[in-house]
Amino acid sequence: MTGSATPRSPLLELDDLKMHFPIRKGAFRQVVGHVKAVDGVSLRVEDGETLGIVGESGCGKSTLARTVLRIYRPTGGEIRYRDRRGGTVDLAALSGPALKDIHRDLRMVFQDPQSSLNPRLPVIDIIGEVLSVNGIVKGRELEHRVADLMRSVGLRPEYMRRYPHAFSGGERQRI
Ligand SMILES: Nc1ncnc2c1ncn2[C@@H]1O[C@H](COP(=O)(O)OP(=O)(O)O)[C@@H](O)[C@H]1O
Ligand SMILES: [Mg+2]
């Protein structure tokens, strides 16, 4: 073989990302300054990589994550993400339905999963809801799919009819 393969673009690449929150004061809510919660972050994540962000409380870790997921609209910079079709999109510039599509792929796993799992639903319904709402699978196939997903993160599919309280904290995060 001759030639070299075109290098694949990173899965996720942040370029000079900024998230500044306005500080407002007085009766007219005048902007008197900004909290520069995220101020020029650049990084890349390749396929299969896990990246840890470490820092003191209040240094901007959560804001960085929320900005990448576009819970906030960034003040500046780019969030280049390689999507399912292999094309690179700038999440910082997306809006409307295009943003909703992205949330099929990019999600938060909260530190306290207790608050994001309905305690009255068995695990099969919790995981199944995500699959059916997104139109991924329906009906009888759903149970197989839930079992596969549970297995893939080291949970026992036999427990799919149990409720969230019957799982440990780490297991609930995986759910
Ligand atoms: N929605 C917001 N509006 C204004 N300031 C915010 C907002 N969210 C976070 N901040 C401020 O941004 C800074 C970073 O906060 P945060 O991202 O929660 O830090 P960390 O997760 O590293 O503890 C803090 O000074 C915080 O008060
Ligand atoms: Mg935080």
mmCIF file of C-alpha atoms and ligand atoms in Angstrom:
data_model
loop_
_atom_site.group_PDB
_atom_site.id
_atom_site.type_symbol
_atom_site.label_atom_id
_atom_site.label_comp_id
_atom_site.label_asym_id
_atom_site.label_seq_id
_atom_site.Cartn_x
_atom_site.Cartn_y
_atom_site.Cartn_z
ATOM 1 C CA MET A 1 0.000 0.000 0.000
ATOM 2 C CA THR A 2 1.165 3.493 -0.697
ATOM 3 C CA GLY A 3 0.211 6.856 0.725
ATOM 4 C CA SER A 4 -0.993 7.608 4.189
ATOM 5 C CA ALA A 5 -4.512 7.595 5.530
ATOM 6 C CA THR A 6 -6.084 10.978 6.162
ATOM 7 C CA PRO A 7 -5.829 11.498 9.907
ATOM 8 C CA ARG A 8 -9.227 11.357 11.571
ATOM 9 C CA SER A 9 -10.324 14.551 13.226
ATOM 10 C CA PRO A 10 -10.583 14.388 17.042
ATOM 11 C CA LEU A 11 -13.892 13.221 18.505
ATOM 12 C CA LEU A 12 -14.154 16.474 20.417
ATOM 13 C CA GLU A 13 -11.985 19.558 20.179
ATOM 14 C CA LEU A 14 -12.444 22.782 22.105
ATOM 15 C CA ASP A 15 -10.789 25.871 20.761
ATOM 16 C CA ASP A 16 -10.483 28.945 23.011
ATOM 17 C CA LEU A 17 -13.879 28.249 24.601
ATOM 18 C CA LYS A 18 -15.274 31.042 26.764
ATOM 19 C CA MET A 19 -18.316 31.299 28.998
ATOM 20 C CA HIS A 20 -18.653 34.657 30.710
ATOM 21 C CA PHE A 21 -21.687 35.381 32.895
ATOM 22 C CA PRO A 22 -22.829 38.996 33.218
ATOM 23 C CA ILE A 23 -22.974 40.492 36.726
ATOM 24 C CA ARG A 24 -25.997 42.809 37.028
ATOM 25 C CA LYS A 25 -26.597 45.454 39.685
ATOM 26 C CA GLY A 26 -29.175 48.054 40.685
ATOM 27 C CA ALA A 27 -32.785 48.696 39.766
ATOM 28 C CA PHE A 28 -32.032 48.671 36.033
ATOM 29 C CA ARG A 29 -30.091 45.417 36.237
ATOM 30 C CA GLN A 30 -27.153 47.098 34.590
ATOM 31 C CA VAL A 31 -24.237 44.876 33.603
ATOM 32 C CA VAL A 32 -21.345 45.933 35.829
ATOM 33 C CA GLY A 33 -18.920 43.166 34.975
ATOM 34 C CA HIS A 34 -18.518 39.511 34.071
ATOM 35 C CA VAL A 35 -17.673 36.268 35.830
ATOM 36 C CA LYS A 36 -15.224 34.590 33.479
ATOM 37 C CA ALA A 37 -16.213 31.046 34.526
ATOM 38 C CA VAL A 38 -14.562 29.514 31.439
ATOM 39 C CA ASP A 39 -11.961 31.711 29.797
ATOM 40 C CA GLY A 40 -10.129 30.315 26.811
ATOM 41 C CA VAL A 41 -10.160 26.514 27.202
ATOM 42 C CA SER A 42 -8.639 24.439 24.393
ATOM 43 C CA LEU A 43 -8.437 20.647 24.520
ATOM 44 C CA ARG A 44 -9.062 17.550 22.447
ATOM 45 C CA VAL A 45 -10.507 14.121 23.107
ATOM 46 C CA GLU A 46 -9.784 11.222 20.761
ATOM 47 C CA ASP A 47 -11.900 8.064 20.310
ATOM 48 C CA GLY A 48 -11.892 5.835 23.369
ATOM 49 C CA GLU A 49 -10.164 8.431 25.515
ATOM 50 C CA THR A 50 -11.306 9.510 28.961
ATOM 51 C CA LEU A 51 -10.378 13.013 30.034
ATOM 52 C CA GLY A 52 -10.480 14.197 33.633
ATOM 53 C CA ILE A 53 -10.817 17.883 34.499
ATOM 54 C CA VAL A 54 -9.416 18.660 37.946
ATOM 55 C CA GLY A 55 -9.474 21.910 39.889
ATOM 56 C CA GLU A 56 -10.579 23.700 43.027
ATOM 57 C CA SER A 57 -14.224 24.399 43.720
ATOM 58 C CA GLY A 58 -15.516 27.309 41.612
ATOM 59 C CA CYS A 59 -12.783 27.117 38.961
ATOM 60 C CA GLY A 60 -15.304 26.391 36.186
ATOM 61 C CA LYS A 61 -15.443 22.597 35.719
ATOM 62 C CA SER A 62 -19.241 22.330 35.742
ATOM 63 C CA THR A 63 -19.631 25.401 33.552
ATOM 64 C CA LEU A 64 -17.197 23.891 31.048
ATOM 65 C CA ALA A 65 -19.254 20.671 30.885
ATOM 66 C CA ARG A 66 -22.553 22.563 30.581
ATOM 67 C CA THR A 67 -21.142 24.756 27.833
ATOM 68 C CA VAL A 68 -19.869 21.786 25.810
ATOM 69 C CA LEU A 69 -23.353 20.241 26.062
ATOM 70 C CA ARG A 70 -24.759 23.607 25.004
ATOM 71 C CA ILE A 71 -26.895 24.070 28.123
ATOM 72 C CA TYR A 72 -25.287 27.500 27.802
ATOM 73 C CA ARG A 73 -24.510 29.429 24.656
ATOM 74 C CA PRO A 74 -20.773 30.102 24.780
ATOM 75 C CA THR A 75 -19.463 33.660 24.807
ATOM 76 C CA GLY A 76 -16.712 32.678 22.398
ATOM 77 C CA GLY A 77 -14.705 29.856 20.863
ATOM 78 C CA GLU A 78 -15.502 26.613 19.057
ATOM 79 C CA ILE A 79 -16.710 23.155 20.102
ATOM 80 C CA ARG A 80 -15.842 20.879 17.198
ATOM 81 C CA TYR A 81 -17.551 17.497 17.467
ATOM 82 C CA ARG A 82 -17.338 14.553 15.039
ATOM 83 C CA ASP A 83 -20.931 13.366 14.682
ATOM 84 C CA ARG A 84 -22.391 9.959 13.742
ATOM 85 C CA ARG A 85 -21.934 10.611 10.033
ATOM 86 C CA GLY A 86 -18.262 11.374 10.531
ATOM 87 C CA GLY A 87 -18.636 15.067 9.720
ATOM 88 C CA THR A 88 -17.392 17.739 12.088
ATOM 89 C CA VAL A 89 -19.898 20.244 13.480
ATOM 90 C CA ASP A 90 -19.290 23.315 15.597
ATOM 91 C CA LEU A 91 -21.666 22.843 18.523
ATOM 92 C CA ALA A 92 -21.050 26.447 19.565
ATOM 93 C CA ALA A 93 -22.879 27.622 16.433
ATOM 94 C CA LEU A 94 -25.827 25.181 16.563
ATOM 95 C CA SER A 95 -29.379 26.067 17.522
ATOM 96 C CA GLY A 96 -32.892 24.607 17.419
ATOM 97 C CA PRO A 97 -33.530 21.047 16.173
ATOM 98 C CA ALA A 98 -29.863 20.477 15.274
ATOM 99 C CA LEU A 99 -29.012 20.942 18.939
ATOM 100 C CA LYS A 100 -31.651 18.413 19.998
ATOM 101 C CA ASP A 101 -30.082 15.765 17.704
ATOM 102 C CA ILE A 102 -26.734 16.248 19.393
ATOM 103 C CA HIS A 103 -28.234 15.361 22.772
ATOM 104 C CA ARG A 104 -28.765 11.809 21.557
ATOM 105 C CA ASP A 105 -24.977 11.490 21.658
ATOM 106 C CA LEU A 106 -23.767 13.848 24.360
ATOM 107 C CA ARG A 107 -25.055 13.447 27.889
ATOM 108 C CA MET A 108 -24.232 14.250 31.465
ATOM 109 C CA VAL A 109 -23.902 11.483 34.042
ATOM 110 C CA PHE A 110 -24.689 13.245 37.291
ATOM 111 C CA GLN A 111 -22.756 12.722 40.475
ATOM 112 C CA ASP A 112 -26.032 12.138 42.287
ATOM 113 C CA PRO A 113 -28.057 9.881 39.991
ATOM 114 C CA GLN A 114 -30.778 9.556 42.650
ATOM 115 C CA SER A 115 -32.292 12.831 41.492
ATOM 116 C CA SER A 116 -32.430 11.887 37.806
ATOM 117 C CA LEU A 117 -33.968 8.404 38.167
ATOM 118 C CA ASN A 118 -37.697 8.068 38.793
ATOM 119 C CA PRO A 119 -37.908 5.976 42.008
ATOM 120 C CA ARG A 120 -41.310 4.586 40.965
ATOM 121 C CA LEU A 121 -40.122 3.051 37.717
ATOM 122 C CA PRO A 122 -38.274 -0.247 37.324
ATOM 123 C CA VAL A 123 -34.963 -0.029 35.495
ATOM 124 C CA ILE A 124 -36.387 -1.567 32.322
ATOM 125 C CA ASP A 125 -38.833 1.348 32.048
ATOM 126 C CA ILE A 126 -36.195 3.988 32.850
ATOM 127 C CA ILE A 127 -33.753 2.779 30.197
ATOM 128 C CA GLY A 128 -36.576 1.760 27.861
ATOM 129 C CA GLU A 129 -38.105 5.229 27.917
ATOM 130 C CA VAL A 130 -34.958 6.785 26.477
ATOM 131 C CA LEU A 131 -34.886 4.189 23.688
ATOM 132 C CA SER A 132 -38.558 4.530 22.737
ATOM 133 C CA VAL A 133 -38.714 8.342 23.020
ATOM 134 C CA ASN A 134 -35.795 8.594 20.615
ATOM 135 C CA GLY A 135 -37.465 6.034 18.314
ATOM 136 C CA ILE A 136 -34.496 3.666 18.586
ATOM 137 C CA VAL A 137 -36.465 0.508 19.432
ATOM 138 C CA LYS A 138 -40.040 -0.473 20.252
ATOM 139 C CA GLY A 139 -42.052 -3.367 21.672
ATOM 140 C CA ARG A 140 -40.517 -6.776 22.261
ATOM 141 C CA GLU A 141 -37.124 -5.766 20.945
ATOM 142 C CA LEU A 142 -36.882 -3.231 23.745
ATOM 143 C CA GLU A 143 -36.315 -5.805 26.482
ATOM 144 C CA HIS A 144 -33.428 -7.382 24.554
ATOM 145 C CA ARG A 145 -31.906 -3.999 23.940
ATOM 146 C CA VAL A 146 -32.163 -3.004 27.605
ATOM 147 C CA ALA A 147 -30.525 -6.327 28.577
ATOM 148 C CA ASP A 148 -27.653 -5.703 26.123
ATOM 149 C CA LEU A 149 -27.135 -2.183 27.410
ATOM 150 C CA MET A 150 -27.101 -3.329 31.035
ATOM 151 C CA ARG A 151 -24.578 -6.065 30.234
ATOM 152 C CA SER A 152 -22.359 -3.580 28.364
ATOM 153 C CA VAL A 153 -21.901 -1.521 31.533
ATOM 154 C CA GLY A 154 -21.524 -4.499 33.886
ATOM 155 C CA LEU A 155 -25.064 -4.625 35.280
ATOM 156 C CA ARG A 156 -27.008 -7.887 35.556
ATOM 157 C CA PRO A 157 -29.926 -7.914 33.109
ATOM 158 C CA GLU A 158 -31.828 -10.195 35.549
ATOM 159 C CA TYR A 159 -32.249 -7.091 37.709
ATOM 160 C CA MET A 160 -34.073 -5.020 35.078
ATOM 161 C CA ARG A 161 -37.373 -5.265 36.945
ATOM 162 C CA ARG A 162 -35.875 -3.879 40.127
ATOM 163 C CA TYR A 163 -36.239 -0.248 41.199
ATOM 164 C CA PRO A 164 -33.372 2.299 41.418
ATOM 165 C CA HIS A 165 -33.127 2.050 45.238
ATOM 166 C CA ALA A 166 -32.055 -1.588 44.886
ATOM 167 C CA PHE A 167 -28.808 -0.527 43.162
ATOM 168 C CA SER A 168 -25.624 1.007 44.551
ATOM 169 C CA GLY A 169 -24.606 4.622 43.771
ATOM 170 C CA GLY A 170 -22.153 3.557 41.067
ATOM 171 C CA GLU A 171 -24.691 1.188 39.532
ATOM 172 C CA ARG A 172 -27.268 3.992 39.455
ATOM 173 C CA GLN A 173 -24.811 6.214 37.583
ATOM 174 C CA ARG A 174 -24.455 3.476 34.966
ATOM 175 C CA ILE A 175 -28.232 3.161 34.712
HETATM 176 N N1 LIG B 1 -25.220 30.497 35.808
HETATM 177 C C1 LIG B 1 -24.231 31.223 36.388
HETATM 178 N N2 LIG B 1 -24.315 32.565 36.466
HETATM 179 C C2 LIG B 1 -23.321 33.299 37.008
HETATM 180 N N3 LIG B 1 -22.191 32.776 37.509
HETATM 181 C C3 LIG B 1 -22.037 31.443 37.461
HETATM 182 C C4 LIG B 1 -23.048 30.589 36.911
HETATM 183 N N4 LIG B 1 -22.626 29.297 37.007
HETATM 184 C C5 LIG B 1 -21.430 29.342 37.590
HETATM 185 N N5 LIG B 1 -21.060 30.626 37.872
HETATM 186 C C6 LIG B 1 -19.795 31.053 38.478
HETATM 187 O O1 LIG B 1 -18.747 30.560 37.662
HETATM 188 C C7 LIG B 1 -17.659 30.098 38.434
HETATM 189 C C8 LIG B 1 -17.382 28.627 38.124
HETATM 190 O O2 LIG B 1 -18.414 27.824 38.681
HETATM 191 P P1 LIG B 1 -18.508 26.243 38.408
HETATM 192 O O3 LIG B 1 -18.384 25.994 36.946
HETATM 193 O O4 LIG B 1 -19.742 25.753 39.092
HETATM 194 O O5 LIG B 1 -17.191 25.700 39.147
HETATM 195 P P2 LIG B 1 -16.773 24.202 39.569
HETATM 196 O O6 LIG B 1 -17.733 23.241 38.926
HETATM 197 O O7 LIG B 1 -15.365 24.043 39.089
HETATM 198 O O8 LIG B 1 -16.855 24.158 41.064
HETATM 199 C C9 LIG B 1 -18.042 30.365 39.891
HETATM 200 O O9 LIG B 1 -17.478 31.599 40.243
HETATM 201 C C10 LIG B 1 -19.543 30.435 39.841
HETATM 202 O O10 LIG B 1 -20.042 31.251 40.872
HETATM 203 MG MG MG B 2 -18.919 21.693 39.761
#
